[in-house]
PDB file of C-alpha atoms in Angstrom:
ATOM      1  CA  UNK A1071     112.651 107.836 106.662  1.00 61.00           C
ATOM      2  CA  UNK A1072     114.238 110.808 107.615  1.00 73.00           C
ATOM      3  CA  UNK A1073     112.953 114.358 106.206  1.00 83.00           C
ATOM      4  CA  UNK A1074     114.062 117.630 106.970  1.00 90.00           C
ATOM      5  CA  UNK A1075     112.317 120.525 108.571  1.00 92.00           C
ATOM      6  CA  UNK A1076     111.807 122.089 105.507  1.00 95.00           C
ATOM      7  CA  UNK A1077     110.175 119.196 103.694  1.00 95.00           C
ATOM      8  CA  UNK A1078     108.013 118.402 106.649  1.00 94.00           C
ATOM      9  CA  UNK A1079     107.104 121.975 106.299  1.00 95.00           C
ATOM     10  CA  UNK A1080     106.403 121.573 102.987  1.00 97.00           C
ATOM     11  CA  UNK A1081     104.113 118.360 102.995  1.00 96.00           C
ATOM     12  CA  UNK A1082     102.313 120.446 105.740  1.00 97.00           C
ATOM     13  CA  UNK A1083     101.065 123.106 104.100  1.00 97.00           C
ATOM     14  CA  UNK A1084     100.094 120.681 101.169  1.00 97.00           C
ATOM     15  CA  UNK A1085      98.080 118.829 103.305  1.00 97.00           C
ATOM     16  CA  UNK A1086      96.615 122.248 104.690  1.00 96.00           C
ATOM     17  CA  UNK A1087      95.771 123.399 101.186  1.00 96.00           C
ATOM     18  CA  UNK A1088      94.322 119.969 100.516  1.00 97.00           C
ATOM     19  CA  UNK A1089      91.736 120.378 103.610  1.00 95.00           C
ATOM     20  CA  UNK A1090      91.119 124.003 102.285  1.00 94.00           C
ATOM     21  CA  UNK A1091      89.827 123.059  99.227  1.00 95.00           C
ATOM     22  CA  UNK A1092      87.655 120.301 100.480  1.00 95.00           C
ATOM     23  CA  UNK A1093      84.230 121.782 101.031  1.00 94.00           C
ATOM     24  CA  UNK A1094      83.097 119.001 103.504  1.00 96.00           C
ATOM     25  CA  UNK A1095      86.217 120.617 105.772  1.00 93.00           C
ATOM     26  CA  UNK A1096      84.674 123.166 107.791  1.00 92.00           C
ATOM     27  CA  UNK A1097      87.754 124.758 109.799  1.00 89.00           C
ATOM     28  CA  UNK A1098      86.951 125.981 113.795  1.00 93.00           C
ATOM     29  CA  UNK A1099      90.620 126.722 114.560  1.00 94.00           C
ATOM     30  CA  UNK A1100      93.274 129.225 113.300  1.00 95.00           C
ATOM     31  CA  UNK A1101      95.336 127.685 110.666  1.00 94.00           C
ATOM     32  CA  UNK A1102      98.524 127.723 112.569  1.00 95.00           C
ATOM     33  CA  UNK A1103      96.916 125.313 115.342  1.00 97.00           C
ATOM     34  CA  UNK A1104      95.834 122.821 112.030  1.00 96.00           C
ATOM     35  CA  UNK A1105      99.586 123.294 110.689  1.00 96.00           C
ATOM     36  CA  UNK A1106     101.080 122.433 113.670  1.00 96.00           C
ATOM     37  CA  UNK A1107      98.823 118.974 114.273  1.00 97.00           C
ATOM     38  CA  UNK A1108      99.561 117.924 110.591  1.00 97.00           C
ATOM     39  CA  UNK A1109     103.727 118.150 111.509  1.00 96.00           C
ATOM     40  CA  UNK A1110     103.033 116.649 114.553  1.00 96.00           C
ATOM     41  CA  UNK A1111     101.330 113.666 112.949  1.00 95.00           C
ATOM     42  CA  UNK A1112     103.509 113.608 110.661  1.00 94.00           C
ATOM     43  CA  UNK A1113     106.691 113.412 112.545  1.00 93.00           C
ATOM     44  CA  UNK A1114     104.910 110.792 114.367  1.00 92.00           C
ATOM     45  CA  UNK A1115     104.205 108.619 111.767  1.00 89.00           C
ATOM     46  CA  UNK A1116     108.203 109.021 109.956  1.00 90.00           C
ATOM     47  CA  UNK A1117     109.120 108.081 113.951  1.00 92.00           C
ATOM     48  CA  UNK A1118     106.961 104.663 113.957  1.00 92.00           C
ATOM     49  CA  UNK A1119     108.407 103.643 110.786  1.00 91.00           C
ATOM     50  CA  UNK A1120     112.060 104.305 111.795  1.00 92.00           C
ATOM     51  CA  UNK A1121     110.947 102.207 114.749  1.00 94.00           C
ATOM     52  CA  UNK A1122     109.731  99.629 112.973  1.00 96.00           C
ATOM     53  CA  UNK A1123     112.057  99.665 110.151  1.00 96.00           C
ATOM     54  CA  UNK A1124     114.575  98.954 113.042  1.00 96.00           C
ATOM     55  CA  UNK A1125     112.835  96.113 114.743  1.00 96.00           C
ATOM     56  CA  UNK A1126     112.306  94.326 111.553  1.00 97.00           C
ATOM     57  CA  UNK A1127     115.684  94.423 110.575  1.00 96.00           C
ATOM     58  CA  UNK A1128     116.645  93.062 114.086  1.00 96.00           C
ATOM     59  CA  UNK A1129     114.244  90.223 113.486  1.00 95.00           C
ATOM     60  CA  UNK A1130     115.352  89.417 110.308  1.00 95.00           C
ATOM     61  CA  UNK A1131     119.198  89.230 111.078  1.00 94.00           C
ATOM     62  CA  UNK A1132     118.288  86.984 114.338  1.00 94.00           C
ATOM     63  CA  UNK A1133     116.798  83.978 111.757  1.00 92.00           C
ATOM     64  CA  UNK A1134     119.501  81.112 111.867  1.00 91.00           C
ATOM     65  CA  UNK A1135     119.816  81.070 108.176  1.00 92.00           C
ATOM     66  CA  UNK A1136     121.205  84.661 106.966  1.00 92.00           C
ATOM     67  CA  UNK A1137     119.126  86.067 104.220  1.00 92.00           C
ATOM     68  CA  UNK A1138     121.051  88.805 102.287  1.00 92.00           C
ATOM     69  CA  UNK A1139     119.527  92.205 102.652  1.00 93.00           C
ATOM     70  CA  UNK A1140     118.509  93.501  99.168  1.00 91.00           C
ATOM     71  CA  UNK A1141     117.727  89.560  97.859  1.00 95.00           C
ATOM     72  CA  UNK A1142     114.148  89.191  96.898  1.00 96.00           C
ATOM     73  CA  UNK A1143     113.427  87.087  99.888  1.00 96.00           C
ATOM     74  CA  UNK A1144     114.814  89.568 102.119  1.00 96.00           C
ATOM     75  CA  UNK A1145     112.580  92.523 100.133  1.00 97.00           C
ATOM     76  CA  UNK A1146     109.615  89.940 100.728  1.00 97.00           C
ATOM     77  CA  UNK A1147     110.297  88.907 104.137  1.00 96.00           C
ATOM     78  CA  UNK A1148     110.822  93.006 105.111  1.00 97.00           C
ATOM     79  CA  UNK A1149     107.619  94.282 103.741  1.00 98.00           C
ATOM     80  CA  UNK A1150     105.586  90.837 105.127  1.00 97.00           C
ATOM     81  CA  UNK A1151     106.831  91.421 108.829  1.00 97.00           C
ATOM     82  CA  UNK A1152     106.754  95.557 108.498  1.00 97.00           C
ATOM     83  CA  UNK A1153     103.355  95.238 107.158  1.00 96.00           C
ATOM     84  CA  UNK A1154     102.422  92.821 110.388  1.00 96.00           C
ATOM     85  CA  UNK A1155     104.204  95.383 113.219  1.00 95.00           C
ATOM     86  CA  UNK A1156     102.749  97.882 111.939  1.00 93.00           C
ATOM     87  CA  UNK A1157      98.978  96.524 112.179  1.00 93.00           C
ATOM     88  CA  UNK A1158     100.358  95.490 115.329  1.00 92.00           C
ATOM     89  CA  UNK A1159     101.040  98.996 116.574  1.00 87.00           C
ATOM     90  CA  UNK A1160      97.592 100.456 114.352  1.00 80.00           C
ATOM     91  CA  UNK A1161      95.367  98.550 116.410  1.00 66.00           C
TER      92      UNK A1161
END
């Protein structure tokens, strides 16, 4: 999923205010250090599931009977092996 800077920006500081509010959050570091973690992860994660949106999709057009992308056996057979690389990856 791509988002742009601004969104990612966005989510960000809603994640910030989120820790901010939490009073078992005790912050050591100046907010622009947490800010810049929380894109970082961020970006991270939307760049494992482009990578693994992209391997499953490889995997499913290499079965030797075609299964149409949108059916519900494609939707099921998508979120069964996405679900699997990603614990893969997670681990």
């Amino acid at each position: 999923m791509a988002l742009s800077e601004e969104k990612i920006s966005h989510l960000s500081h809603l994640v910030l205010q989120a820790l901010e509010k939490d009073p078992s959050v005790e912050r050591k570091v100046e907010k622009e250090l947490i800010l810049r973690q929380i894109k970082r992860t961020l970006l991270s994660e939307l760049n494992l599931d482009v990578q693994i949106d992209e391997l499953v999709r490889q995997k499913l057009s290499s079965y030797s009977r075609r299964i149409v992308e949108g059916s519900p056996e494609w939707d099921i057979l998508y979120q069964k092996t996405f679900n699997e690389e990603m614990k893969k990856r997670r681990k």
